[in-house]
Amino acid sequence: MAAPKGNLVVGQSGGPTAVINESLIGVVQEALKHESIEGIYGARNGVEGILREDFIDFRQESASNLEAVAATPGAGLGSCRFKPTEEDCKKIFQILEKYGVRYYFYIGGNDSALSAGIVNKIAKDSGYELRVFHVPKTIDNDLLVTDHCPGYGSAAKYVAQAFMGNDADNRALPGIKIDICMGRNAGWLTAAAALARVNPGDGPHLIYLPERSYTLKQILDDIDAVYQKNKRALVAVSEGVADADGHLFLQSEKIRAELRELGMEKIIESFEVSGQVEDLSGGAKKDAFGHIQLSGSGALADFLSAVVKTYLFRKYNKKARVRADTLGYAQRSMAGVVSEVDALEAREAGVAAVKTAMIGDIDGSICFRRIKTGFGKYLCEPFRASLEDVSGVNFPKGMKQYRPMEDKLIVEAGNDVTPEFIEWARPLLGTLPVKGLLKGVPVKKA
Amino acid sequence: MAAPKGNLVVGQSGGPTAVINESLIGVVQEALKHESIEGIYGARNGVEGILREDFIDFRQESASNLEAVAATPGAGLGSCRFKPTEEDCKKIFQILEKYGVRYYFYIGGNDSALSAGIVNKIAKDSGYELRVFHVPKTIDNDLLVTDHCPGYGSAAKYVAQAFMGNDADNRALPGIKIDICMGRNAGWLTAAAALARVNPGDGPHLIYLPERSYTLKQILDDIDAVYQKNKRALVAVSEGVADADGHLFLQSEKIRAELRELGMEKIIESFEVSGQVEDLSGGAKKDAFGHIQLSGSGALADFLSAVVKTYLFRKYNKKARVRADTLGYAQRSMAGVVSEVDALEAREAGVAAVKTAMIGDIDGSICFRRIKTGFGKYLCEPFRASLEDVSGVNFPKGMKQYRPMEDKLIVEAGNDVTPEFIEWARPLLGTLPVKGLLKGVPVKKA
C-alpha cells in the first residue's frame, strides 16, 4: 500500500537513557529520506506536548546538530511521566488528525506502547490512516518480547565500569562496599555489575536481585563469609531487594522481625523516621504497612551499611570498614559512558520504525531478535512486534507486564548470576576499559 | 654526585584516584632505565607494607601488565589510611636500610609528604644516603605549592560528565536536582561541575562550596529563584558545606535554628536519629555538639531534598519534583573516565621523581607549574618543591595545611564559580563529550 502523504510526529516518554536521542535522531534521519513524509515534528515532553500542541520542526535542525543531540543523554525533546487516559488518547488522535499527521512514533517503555496502541485503535476505528510505531527504551531492560532494550547496554556499561573502579578501590583499601543499583522490578541492571569481573578475585562477590527474595540472615552470612575469606567484599544490591512477601527491605515486617532478633530494631526505626520527612511535603505515598516509600534516597544503602557494620562489630568485636553508595541518576544519564553497540541499536530502532511504517498500513513496536551470541559473534536484528504484545495489554489479569530475569540467569542461592547471563549481556556493553592487576611476586625477606 | 647503587621502594597511600597507578608505573618505568637502581620494590599498602616488610618485585612484571595497571583506577599496590608516628618512621628507615634501599618514593597526599619528610630527616641524621621523593595525588586538589594535583583532572572530568548527563536528564524531566560532591575542605571538585555547561541555560545553576558559609535561607532563596525562572534547577553541593561557624549542615546549631523558624525541625532530628545507628557499631565519632558524623552516607542529599521539597510545597502549595544524589566513590575510581591530560601528568610526575632523584642527593615533592593557560594553549611543567613546603609542616600553628580555592575563583554570592576558575580548570579535564541541544523552532499551531 502506498505511503500516504502527511506529517510525522515523534515523542519521547519516561525516564531518559543515554541513547534515547539516538532513536529520536534515527526516526528523523530516516524520515528525511521519504518523500511522502512532509512535516517532521517533535512533540515536546511526549504526549503532554501533543495535548498542548507544542511541536518543534525538525526540518529546521542542521544535520550536525542532530548528531550532537544523538550523542547526548537525556530526552532531547523533553520527556514526561504522564500516562494518558482513554479520553486523553482520543484528544491526542484529534490533534494528530488536525495537524495532518499520518506517522506517529513514540519512544518509551511499556506504558508508551500501551498509549500508542490506544491511539492506534482510535485511528483505526475512525478509518483514519495513521501508522503508529513504538520505539522501545529503558535502562531496566524489562520490556516484553525483545531480546533486550535500547538504553540497557549503556546503563549496564556504567554499572560495570563503576564496579570495576569500586573493585580496584576496594582492593586498595579493603573493606565491605555495597552499591545500590536501579531496577525496582527486574535485576538486569544490577546483574550487569558481574561484567566488572576481569581478574581472579574481582568483585562484585555478591549480587542481590529483585527476582529472588532474601532474609537479612542470608545477606549477613554471605557477606561475612566473603569478608572472612577475602578480607574484603564488593556487593551489588538492587533497589528492589525484597523479602519473601515481596516487600522492600525498608518496608518489610519480616526484616523488622529479624532486626528485632538481632537487637538492631533501632536501625530500621531510625530510617523510617527519616523517611517520614518526605511526608511534610504532603506527597509521599505510603505502602500497605503505612511506611513511607524511600525510593530515590540513599536510605537503603545507609541502612544496609549500618546493619552490616553493626553485625560484624558485634560478632568480631572489631570495626570493619563498611561503605555504601547509591549509584543514582548517572546510571541512566552519564555523559560519555555509552555502549557503542547500544548506541547503534538505538539508532537502528528509530530507523527501522520509519522504514517499517513505509511498507504498508501497519503499526507495531521495534524489537530485537538475537541471531548469534558469544564473544565476537554477537548479531541482532530488529523486527516488528505488535503494540499489544509489547505493552502486555491483553495479558491475563495478574500476569506480569514486564520481563524479569529468567531463572537460568541466576544462581540457585540467588546471590549471583550464572555464566549464561554474562554471555548474554557482555556484547551489549560494547568495549570496556582494561583492568590490570599486578602479578605481585614477593621480595624475599631480608 | 653519582647516584648510589641500591634498591628502590615505591608505595601508595590514602584514597586512590583514577590515575595514581600512572604515577606508580611512571616511577617503575623510569627506574628500569637507571643502572644504579637495582631492585625495584613495591610496598604493599604503603607504609603498612614497609613495616611488615611486604614488598613485591617490579622486575617480575611484564611491560604490558604495567601498562594495564597504569590504566586501572585504585592503588595497584594497595593503599593505607595509616599515619605513621615518629617511632614508626624510625622503624621504616631501619627497614629501608636493611633492604639496601637508596631510593624511596611515596605517592600520596600531604600526610604522605609529611611522613616521607620525617623518614628523610632520620636518614640524613644517620648519614645514610636515601633519596626520598613524594609524588602528589589527590582528587581534592588541595595540596600546597602545586598548580594542581594528579588525580584531580580525572575526578573533575567524572563530576563534569555526571553533571552534563544530569543536566540533560533534568531538562527532559524538569525539577530540582541536587548532587553532593566530594571534597570536605576544599571546593575544587564540586566547582568542576561548572564545566558541564555547554549550551545556554545549562546547569549546574548553583554551586555551594566549603570555602564559603551559608544559611539555609540563602540556599532556599537561590533555588527558589532559579526554579521560578527556569522551571528547573541543577545544584552542586560540596559534602563540606557549612554554616558561618564552620559546622557542617547536619551538625549545625545555626541550621537547626533556621529549621525551627521554618517549622521543619523534625527533618534534621530525623537525620540525627538515622545517624545514630552508626553508633551501634561503637565507632562513630561525635563532634562538639554530640552529633554523629554523617560523612560517606546519603544523609546530606536526602536532608536537602526533604527541606527543599517541603519549603517549595508550603510556599506554592504545589509539589515540585526534587531529587538528590550523592556522587560517591565513582568520583575517584570510575573505570574508563580518565582525563588524558591528568593521566599524562600523573605518569610524568612519577617519571620526574625518579629523574630528579638521579641528579644528586636531593629529595622533594614533584609539583606542577603552569606556563600557559587557555584553550589549546595549556602547558604545565613539573618541578621539585621541598617536602616541608608541600606538607606544610613548618607552617605557623593554625595556618591551613591545605589549599582552599582562592577568592577570585568564587563569585561574590558564594553560589557559583568565576570565569577564571573555568579557564584554570578546563584544560585539566581533557576531552569532554559533546552536548547537543535542539534548536527547537516551533511548528505553527494548526
mmCIF file of C-alpha atoms in Angstrom, chain A residues 130-265:
data_model
loop_
_atom_site.group_PDB
_atom_site.id
_atom_site.type_symbol
_atom_site.label_atom_id
_atom_site.label_comp_id
_atom_site.label_asym_id
_atom_site.label_seq_id
_atom_site.Cartn_x
_atom_site.Cartn_y
_atom_site.Cartn_z
ATOM 1 C CA LEU A 130 -2.283 6.581 10.936
ATOM 2 C CA ARG A 131 0.864 4.487 11.109
ATOM 3 C CA VAL A 132 1.796 4.158 14.755
ATOM 4 C CA PHE A 133 5.112 2.813 15.989
ATOM 5 C CA HIS A 134 6.521 2.360 19.420
ATOM 6 C CA VAL A 135 10.319 2.522 19.758
ATOM 7 C CA PRO A 136 11.360 0.814 22.991
ATOM 8 C CA LYS A 137 13.756 2.330 25.500
ATOM 9 C CA THR A 138 14.517 1.536 29.108
ATOM 10 C CA ILE A 139 17.595 1.099 31.223
ATOM 11 C CA ASP A 140 15.686 -1.552 33.194
ATOM 12 C CA ASN A 141 15.582 -3.925 30.209
ATOM 13 C CA ASP A 142 12.239 -5.245 31.401
ATOM 14 C CA LEU A 143 10.166 -4.849 28.241
ATOM 15 C CA LEU A 144 8.370 -7.844 26.843
ATOM 16 C CA VAL A 145 9.134 -9.627 23.541
ATOM 17 C CA THR A 146 12.506 -8.033 22.700
ATOM 18 C CA ASP A 147 15.850 -9.751 23.408
ATOM 19 C CA HIS A 148 16.971 -6.534 25.108
ATOM 20 C CA CYS A 149 16.071 -2.868 25.139
ATOM 21 C CA PRO A 150 17.935 0.111 23.713
ATOM 22 C CA GLY A 151 19.213 2.054 26.737
ATOM 23 C CA TYR A 152 20.110 -1.029 28.723
ATOM 24 C CA GLY A 153 23.569 -1.599 27.244
ATOM 25 C CA SER A 154 24.804 1.884 28.162
ATOM 26 C CA ALA A 155 23.349 1.790 31.662
ATOM 27 C CA ALA A 156 24.861 -1.668 32.113
ATOM 28 C CA LYS A 157 28.195 -0.308 30.902
ATOM 29 C CA TYR A 158 28.001 2.459 33.504
ATOM 30 C CA VAL A 159 27.265 -0.075 36.243
ATOM 31 C CA ALA A 160 30.072 -2.396 35.081
ATOM 32 C CA GLN A 161 32.603 0.460 34.934
ATOM 33 C CA ALA A 162 31.527 1.789 38.317
ATOM 34 C CA PHE A 163 32.006 -1.689 39.784
ATOM 35 C CA MET A 164 35.371 -2.129 38.039
ATOM 36 C CA GLY A 165 36.507 1.069 39.721
ATOM 37 C CA ASN A 166 34.894 0.228 43.035
ATOM 38 C CA ASP A 167 36.592 -3.137 42.973
ATOM 39 C CA ALA A 168 40.005 -1.587 42.353
ATOM 40 C CA ASP A 169 39.307 0.918 45.144
ATOM 41 C CA ASN A 170 38.159 -1.839 47.476
ATOM 42 C CA ARG A 171 41.268 -3.903 46.751
ATOM 43 C CA ALA A 172 43.394 -0.859 47.604
ATOM 44 C CA LEU A 173 41.603 -0.114 50.868
ATOM 45 C CA PRO A 174 39.970 -3.414 51.812
ATOM 46 C CA GLY A 175 36.585 -3.492 53.472
ATOM 47 C CA ILE A 176 32.973 -4.014 52.554
ATOM 48 C CA LYS A 177 31.492 -1.916 49.803
ATOM 49 C CA ILE A 178 27.805 -2.043 48.936
ATOM 50 C CA ASP A 179 26.410 -0.388 45.810
ATOM 51 C CA ILE A 180 22.692 0.030 45.236
ATOM 52 C CA CYS A 181 21.664 -0.226 41.584
ATOM 53 C CA MET A 182 18.500 0.900 39.814
ATOM 54 C CA GLY A 183 15.767 -1.507 38.707
ATOM 55 C CA ARG A 184 12.805 -1.921 41.019
ATOM 56 C CA ASN A 185 11.116 -4.845 39.281
ATOM 57 C CA ALA A 186 13.873 -6.552 37.365
ATOM 58 C CA GLY A 187 17.514 -7.241 38.143
ATOM 59 C CA TRP A 188 19.041 -6.817 34.671
ATOM 60 C CA LEU A 189 20.900 -3.630 35.534
ATOM 61 C CA THR A 190 22.129 -4.820 38.930
ATOM 62 C CA ALA A 191 23.251 -8.074 37.328
ATOM 63 C CA ALA A 192 25.454 -6.099 34.919
ATOM 64 C CA ALA A 193 27.783 -5.483 37.869
ATOM 65 C CA ALA A 194 29.069 -9.012 37.196
ATOM 66 C CA LEU A 195 30.651 -7.767 33.965
ATOM 67 C CA ALA A 196 33.161 -5.843 36.085
ATOM 68 C CA ARG A 197 34.971 -9.106 36.836
ATOM 69 C CA VAL A 198 38.195 -9.405 34.892
ATOM 70 C CA ASN A 199 40.910 -10.824 37.167
ATOM 71 C CA PRO A 200 40.668 -13.674 39.679
ATOM 72 C CA GLY A 201 39.036 -12.490 42.888
ATOM 73 C CA ASP A 202 37.465 -9.444 41.288
ATOM 74 C CA GLY A 203 34.152 -8.262 42.681
ATOM 75 C CA PRO A 204 31.274 -7.964 42.833
ATOM 76 C CA HIS A 205 31.371 -11.016 45.066
ATOM 77 C CA LEU A 206 27.645 -10.988 45.768
ATOM 78 C CA ILE A 207 24.656 -9.800 43.734
ATOM 79 C CA TYR A 208 21.117 -9.423 45.138
ATOM 80 C CA LEU A 209 18.234 -9.173 42.708
ATOM 81 C CA PRO A 210 14.509 -8.391 42.863
ATOM 82 C CA GLU A 211 13.706 -11.708 41.153
ATOM 83 C CA ARG A 212 14.561 -13.528 44.373
ATOM 84 C CA SER A 213 13.644 -12.924 47.979
ATOM 85 C CA TYR A 214 16.075 -12.654 50.845
ATOM 86 C CA THR A 215 16.358 -12.735 54.574
ATOM 87 C CA LEU A 216 18.729 -10.412 56.341
ATOM 88 C CA LYS A 217 20.380 -13.525 57.736
ATOM 89 C CA GLN A 218 21.307 -14.774 54.277
ATOM 90 C CA ILE A 219 22.819 -11.447 53.262
ATOM 91 C CA LEU A 220 24.749 -11.062 56.522
ATOM 92 C CA ASP A 221 26.022 -14.646 56.353
ATOM 93 C CA ASP A 222 27.010 -14.242 52.700
ATOM 94 C CA ILE A 223 28.900 -11.005 53.316
ATOM 95 C CA ASP A 224 30.536 -12.361 56.451
ATOM 96 C CA ALA A 225 31.757 -15.465 54.591
ATOM 97 C CA VAL A 226 33.193 -13.483 51.671
ATOM 98 C CA TYR A 227 34.772 -10.978 54.046
ATOM 99 C CA GLN A 228 36.414 -13.662 56.183
ATOM 100 C CA LYS A 229 37.779 -15.357 53.069
ATOM 101 C CA ASN A 230 38.975 -12.316 51.089
ATOM 102 C CA LYS A 231 39.275 -9.612 53.753
ATOM 103 C CA ARG A 232 37.002 -7.613 51.510
ATOM 104 C CA ALA A 233 33.612 -7.833 49.812
ATOM 105 C CA LEU A 234 32.034 -5.879 46.991
ATOM 106 C CA VAL A 235 28.267 -6.267 46.925
ATOM 107 C CA ALA A 236 25.692 -5.279 44.288
ATOM 108 C CA VAL A 237 22.172 -4.778 45.609
ATOM 109 C CA SER A 238 19.098 -3.924 43.567
ATOM 110 C CA GLU A 239 16.966 -1.093 44.905
ATOM 111 C CA GLY A 240 14.164 -3.622 44.603
ATOM 112 C CA VAL A 241 15.525 -6.232 47.051
ATOM 113 C CA ALA A 242 12.590 -7.688 48.896
ATOM 114 C CA ASP A 243 11.559 -10.235 51.479
ATOM 115 C CA ALA A 244 9.578 -13.420 50.846
ATOM 116 C CA ASP A 245 6.327 -11.396 50.883
ATOM 117 C CA GLY A 246 7.650 -9.186 48.102
ATOM 118 C CA HIS A 247 8.026 -6.213 50.440
ATOM 119 C CA LEU A 248 11.004 -3.931 50.027
ATOM 120 C CA PHE A 249 13.507 -4.261 52.850
ATOM 121 C CA LEU A 250 12.788 -0.882 54.414
ATOM 122 C CA GLN A 251 9.081 -1.657 54.438
ATOM 123 C CA SER A 252 9.281 -5.261 55.462
ATOM 124 C CA GLU A 253 7.758 -6.706 58.623
ATOM 125 C CA LYS A 254 9.967 -9.767 58.154
ATOM 126 C CA ILE A 255 13.164 -7.703 58.065
ATOM 127 C CA ARG A 256 11.952 -5.785 61.084
ATOM 128 C CA ALA A 257 11.413 -9.064 62.921
ATOM 129 C CA GLU A 258 14.924 -10.199 62.029
ATOM 130 C CA LEU A 259 16.367 -6.930 63.280
ATOM 131 C CA ARG A 260 14.431 -7.378 66.495
ATOM 132 C CA GLU A 261 16.042 -10.792 66.960
ATOM 133 C CA LEU A 262 19.442 -9.265 66.257
ATOM 134 C CA GLY A 263 18.770 -6.471 68.733
ATOM 135 C CA MET A 264 19.033 -3.906 65.961
ATOM 136 C CA GLU A 265 15.461 -2.739 65.628
#
